[in-house]
Amino acid sequence: KKKKKKEVEAAGTDQQSEKSEKSGRRTGRDGDGEIMLPPVRVQVQLRRSQQLVGRGRQGLPLSRNQSSNLSPIHTNTNTTNTTTMSMLSVVRVESLRLRLRLRPQSCSHSLSLLPHPSSSFVSTRSLSSRCRLGTRVVYAGNSHATSATLQDNTNTSGSGNENEGKEEQTGKVKAMKNQGGKGGKKKGKKKGGGGGGGGDSPGSSLEDLRKVRLEKVDLLREVARTQGTNASSSFMPFAYSFDRTHYCEDLQEKYKELGAGEEAEDGERVAVCGRVMNKRVFGKLAFITIEDVSGTIQLQVSKSNLPTRDEQDGDSGSASASDPAEDSYGSLAFVEMKKLLDLGDIVGGCGSLRKTDKGELSVNCSNFVILTKAINPLPDKYHGLKDQEMKYRRRELDLLTGGNAGLSRRALKARASVMRAMREHLHQLDYTEVETPVLHKQAGGADARPFATHHNALNKGLTLRIATELHLKRLVVGGLERVYEIGKVFRNEGVSTRHNPEFTSIEVYQAYSDYHDMMTITEDLIRCSAREVFKIEPGSTPESVEDKLANLEYQGKTLNLKDPFQQFSMVDIVRSKTGVDPFQVEAEASEPDSFASSLVDSLRAAALVRVSESDVTEIQAACASSAGHALGCLFELYVEEGLIQPTFITDLPLALSPLAKPHRIHPDKYAERFELFVCGRELANAFSELTDPVDQKERFEKQVVSHMKQRDVLEEAAKKEGGSIDADMDYDVEIDEEFISALEYGMPPTAGMGLGIDRLLMMLVDAPSIRDVISFPLLK
């Protein structure tokens, strides 16, 4: 019964193979069908839109008539299952259909199927089936797949190039088209027709694709030798320059009124260049979409418009003998373009403008040249990069796949606009931009753990700066009344969506002013920066810019940057949210040692917030320093995250502000200082600068003692739990004696402000993480 069942299965498989041949897919059997193999178990796990890669031991691609010993490819076990079989003849992903063809072999080998790096993972299905020689295993999954074939092309028709099938017979890998949508369902009448795509086989390994493209590089060099010495094409595949006349978006805007099927009446000849993002070939006509920094445009390349190889050999460098003005470009012949062009290549085209019957503005090219050959293929054009960590590590690929509308490109452009807007605004106020050292003798200007380094020539330990503050103040002492610096700051602390060890800040210092003046400057800098960012968005108008300023969407919240920012003193807002005032609790405590317990009891008695055990540990550590530290701790625990709209928190505790002047009304408790919060995160920090050198030195000494006490409490609590102190607190605070000496020469009344540019960018481009607005963030 089992034998009869197998014969029935084999007969059904033969019928299915015959149907495939009739539909234009060459899937004939290998002629070894009389040899039977023991059944093997095949387990395949796929996810939507996955591409599979098989690699032989010799690194050769697998073709239908070529079997190869396969070595396992190690990858993440969460996304790959190992398939054990005898020998592999065909691996094909077609509309998420995996076909495994077995060939006879005396021994079995292990094959690992892994996703292409550019694939995206959405859902998971699995298949388990019994196979023998001649049995076809088919997995039919969801749609949105990219087809890939590692078999010969001898059955493909309609391309007009009969040599391609012969070259495939010799084992060379030919450029195969990515088919999608309706175009992928046609029976191969036109090679590459009806769909977007490039010239690679996504089923091949990256190393195989790279070898194919390197072969094309050599062929392009051969073609370049036939071009004139002054033509761009004579330096293919890596040209020196290209005389571009227009950007893509400029042409789209200029000829937007041109009707479908019409040609530009002015007969203007343009030269455009960019990266190939899409390629469609229909016999003797090809449409190529290129992208530059401004946008995209389509190149229409036809065999009749481009010169043949014989014409170029006779003309020695002119792409068109009748138009000497085009000698500087040169051109590929149409057959060479079809063979050698891939997605990701950087090309240039010259010709007249027209709109296709479907209304797509196109450059009707009489010259076409490859300026740079891409050796590695681009990630999947439909899905881009889905792995967030890969986006951060390979930002260049993220920019390529995301395009002008992608978050990364918008963030980079917004960063440039913000810095330009800030500089222009401050220059109008007669500020001087300066630069201060990055390497410091000791960390100063903030309370944070620094990065330590060593200067070999001086044999001296140094730190990377944690703030630019102290050196800027010394410049104010020297007579520069209005100075600012935009620069990198480094803090050796935790990493989160809000914090990065390396970030960009702007610090502004103005003589003869106080922290109220800094509030005005802070608001003005944020508004002018936001306006500049909104102006560069497509379709922006003055009205839309002002509307977005008043209704900025950030992570599901609507922010109002247009109206004056609200203000609260720290002690008032803490009292309203928690029901307690640490200064009052400290004054009413029976003994100094009972301050922490009294504060915790008061919080629980007020019952406005939930006090956890971890909160108690932090509160106790803060109370060990002072009531001011306790006030700051309660603010961070229970108030900060609720500040969504732009809010100035003023009059911070004096104990937390060693560089600020005492408050004019409450000099023993508070300092003239503010912090700006938006969406629960600090955006800016400013205060009236302390100019008394004696008071400044005493403040520094108290800061050192307070830091040591707080570290001791945390270390003791960690030991009780069997752990160690947090590394962010395990550092020493030192006094900058040179800064104290500078103050002794006299500094005028001064106000200073520091603003985090990265966090401002997050808000303006709606980025969820600070890594999204940093070109190359630091990763593990």
Coordinates of C-alpha atoms in Angstrom, one line a residue, residues 501-726:
P501 CA 26.9 59.5 25.6
E502 CA 27.8 62.0 22.8
F503 CA 25.4 64.8 22.1
T504 CA 25.3 68.3 20.7
S505 CA 24.4 71.4 22.8
I506 CA 24.5 75.2 22.5
E507 CA 25.5 77.4 25.4
V508 CA 24.9 81.1 25.4
Y509 CA 26.3 83.7 27.8
Q510 CA 25.3 87.4 27.9
A511 CA 26.8 90.0 30.3
Y512 CA 24.7 92.4 32.2
S513 CA 21.6 90.2 32.1
D514 CA 19.8 87.6 34.4
Y515 CA 17.9 84.4 33.9
H516 CA 14.7 86.2 32.9
D517 CA 16.5 87.5 29.8
M518 CA 17.6 83.9 29.1
M519 CA 14.0 82.8 29.1
T520 CA 13.3 85.2 26.3
I521 CA 16.3 84.1 24.3
T522 CA 15.4 80.4 24.8
E523 CA 11.9 80.8 23.5
D524 CA 13.1 82.8 20.5
L525 CA 15.7 80.2 19.6
I526 CA 13.2 77.4 19.7
R527 CA 10.6 79.2 17.7
C528 CA 13.0 80.4 15.0
S529 CA 14.5 76.9 14.7
A530 CA 11.1 75.3 14.4
R531 CA 10.1 77.8 11.7
E532 CA 13.2 77.0 9.6
V533 CA 12.5 73.2 9.9
F534 CA 8.9 73.6 8.9
K535 CA 9.8 75.8 5.9
I536 CA 11.8 73.0 4.3
E537 CA 8.9 70.6 4.3
P538 CA 7.3 69.9 1.0
G539 CA 4.3 72.2 0.2
S540 CA 4.9 74.5 3.2
T541 CA 3.5 78.1 3.2
P542 CA 3.8 80.9 5.8
E543 CA 0.4 80.0 7.1
S544 CA 1.1 76.3 7.4
V545 CA 4.3 77.0 9.2
E546 CA 2.6 79.2 11.8
D547 CA -0.2 76.6 12.2
K548 CA 2.2 73.8 12.8
L549 CA 4.1 75.9 15.3
A550 CA 0.9 76.2 17.3
N551 CA -0.1 72.5 16.8
L552 CA 3.1 70.4 16.6
E553 CA 2.4 66.7 16.7
Y554 CA 4.9 64.7 18.7
Q555 CA 4.4 61.1 19.5
G556 CA 0.7 61.4 19.7
K557 CA 0.7 64.7 21.7
T558 CA 0.0 68.2 20.4
L559 CA 2.5 70.9 21.5
N560 CA 2.0 74.6 21.3
L561 CA 5.3 76.4 20.7
K562 CA 3.7 79.6 19.5
D563 CA 2.3 80.9 22.7
P564 CA 4.5 82.0 25.7
F565 CA 5.7 79.1 27.7
Q566 CA 4.1 78.5 31.1
Q567 CA 6.2 79.0 34.3
F568 CA 6.1 77.3 37.7
S569 CA 8.5 77.4 40.6
M570 CA 9.9 73.9 41.5
V571 CA 8.7 74.0 45.1
D572 CA 5.1 75.1 44.1
I573 CA 4.6 72.4 41.5
V574 CA 6.1 69.7 43.8
R575 CA 3.8 70.7 46.6
S576 CA 0.8 70.6 44.2
K577 CA 1.7 67.1 42.9
T578 CA 2.8 65.4 46.1
G579 CA 1.3 67.5 48.9
V580 CA 4.7 68.0 50.7
D581 CA 7.5 70.6 50.9
P582 CA 10.8 69.0 51.8
F583 CA 12.1 72.3 53.3
Q584 CA 9.1 72.4 55.6
V585 CA 9.4 68.8 56.5
E586 CA 13.1 69.2 57.4
A587 CA 12.2 72.2 59.6
E588 CA 9.6 70.2 61.5
A589 CA 11.7 67.0 61.9
S590 CA 12.5 66.3 65.5
E591 CA 16.0 65.1 64.6
P592 CA 18.2 65.5 61.5
D593 CA 18.4 61.7 61.1
S594 CA 14.7 61.5 61.0
F595 CA 14.3 63.8 58.0
A596 CA 14.2 61.0 55.4
S597 CA 11.6 58.9 57.3
S598 CA 9.5 62.0 58.0
L599 CA 9.5 62.9 54.3
V600 CA 8.4 59.4 53.3
D601 CA 5.7 59.3 55.9
S602 CA 4.4 62.7 54.8
L603 CA 4.3 61.5 51.1
R604 CA 2.3 58.4 52.1
A605 CA 0.0 60.4 54.4
A606 CA -0.8 62.9 51.6
A607 CA -1.6 59.9 49.3
L608 CA -1.3 61.9 46.1
V609 CA 1.5 59.7 44.7
R610 CA 2.5 56.0 45.0
V611 CA 5.8 55.6 46.9
S612 CA 7.6 52.4 46.0
E613 CA 10.6 50.8 47.7
S614 CA 12.9 52.0 45.0
D615 CA 11.6 55.5 45.4
V616 CA 12.3 55.3 49.2
T617 CA 15.9 54.4 48.5
E618 CA 16.4 57.4 46.2
I619 CA 14.6 59.7 48.6
Q620 CA 16.8 58.6 51.5
A621 CA 20.0 59.1 49.4
A622 CA 18.8 62.6 48.5
C623 CA 17.9 63.5 52.1
A624 CA 21.4 62.5 53.2
S625 CA 22.6 65.5 51.2
S626 CA 20.1 68.2 51.9
A627 CA 16.5 69.3 51.6
G628 CA 17.3 70.9 48.3
H629 CA 18.4 67.5 46.9
A630 CA 15.2 65.9 48.3
L631 CA 13.1 68.5 46.5
G632 CA 14.9 67.8 43.2
C633 CA 14.4 64.0 43.8
L634 CA 10.7 64.4 44.3
F635 CA 10.4 66.5 41.2
E636 CA 12.2 63.9 39.1
L637 CA 10.1 61.0 40.5
Y638 CA 6.6 62.5 40.5
V639 CA 6.5 65.7 38.4
E640 CA 8.9 65.7 35.5
E641 CA 7.1 63.1 33.2
G642 CA 3.8 65.0 33.5
L643 CA 5.2 68.2 31.9
I644 CA 4.0 67.9 28.3
Q645 CA 3.6 71.5 27.1
P646 CA 6.7 73.7 27.2
T647 CA 7.2 74.7 30.8
F648 CA 9.8 76.7 32.6
I649 CA 10.5 75.3 36.1
T650 CA 12.1 78.2 38.0
D651 CA 13.8 78.8 41.3
L652 CA 15.6 75.4 41.7
P653 CA 17.2 74.5 45.0
L654 CA 20.5 76.3 45.8
A655 CA 22.1 72.9 46.7
L656 CA 21.5 71.7 43.1
S657 CA 22.9 74.9 41.5
P658 CA 26.5 75.4 42.5
L659 CA 27.1 77.9 39.6
A660 CA 24.0 80.0 40.0
K661 CA 23.4 83.1 42.1
P662 CA 21.2 82.8 45.2
H663 CA 17.6 83.8 44.8
R664 CA 17.0 87.5 45.6
I665 CA 14.1 86.7 48.0
H666 CA 15.0 83.3 49.4
P667 CA 18.8 83.2 49.2
D668 CA 19.2 80.3 51.6
K669 CA 16.9 77.9 49.7
Y670 CA 16.7 78.6 46.0
A671 CA 18.8 79.8 43.1
E672 CA 17.9 82.1 40.2
R673 CA 17.8 79.2 37.8
F674 CA 15.3 77.6 35.4
E675 CA 14.9 74.4 33.4
L676 CA 12.7 74.0 30.4
F677 CA 10.7 70.8 30.0
V678 CA 8.8 69.5 27.0
C679 CA 7.1 66.1 26.9
G680 CA 8.5 65.1 30.2
R681 CA 12.2 65.7 29.3
E682 CA 14.6 68.6 30.0
L683 CA 15.3 70.7 27.0
A684 CA 17.2 73.7 28.4
N685 CA 18.9 74.9 31.6
A686 CA 19.8 78.5 32.5
F687 CA 20.6 80.7 35.5
S688 CA 22.0 84.0 36.7
E689 CA 25.7 83.2 36.9
L690 CA 27.5 83.3 40.2
T691 CA 30.2 85.9 40.1
D692 CA 31.5 85.8 43.7
P693 CA 34.7 83.8 43.6
V694 CA 34.7 83.1 47.4
D695 CA 31.1 81.9 47.4
Q696 CA 31.9 79.9 44.2
K697 CA 34.7 78.0 45.9
E698 CA 32.6 77.2 48.9
R699 CA 29.8 75.9 46.7
F700 CA 32.3 73.6 44.9
E701 CA 33.5 72.3 48.2
K702 CA 30.0 71.6 49.4
Q703 CA 29.2 69.9 46.1
V704 CA 32.2 67.5 46.6
V705 CA 31.0 66.6 50.1
S706 CA 27.4 66.2 49.0
H707 CA 28.4 63.9 46.2
M708 CA 30.5 61.7 48.5
K709 CA 27.6 61.4 51.0
Q710 CA 25.1 60.5 48.3
R711 CA 27.5 57.9 46.9
D712 CA 28.1 56.4 50.3
V713 CA 24.3 55.9 50.9
L714 CA 23.8 54.3 47.5
E715 CA 26.8 52.1 48.0
E716 CA 25.5 50.9 51.4
A717 CA 22.0 50.2 50.0
A718 CA 23.6 48.2 47.1
K719 CA 25.7 46.1 49.5
K720 CA 22.5 45.1 51.4
E721 CA 21.0 43.8 48.2
G722 CA 24.2 42.0 47.3
G723 CA 25.1 44.3 44.4
S724 CA 27.3 47.2 43.7
I725 CA 26.8 51.0 43.3
D726 CA 25.5 52.3 40.0

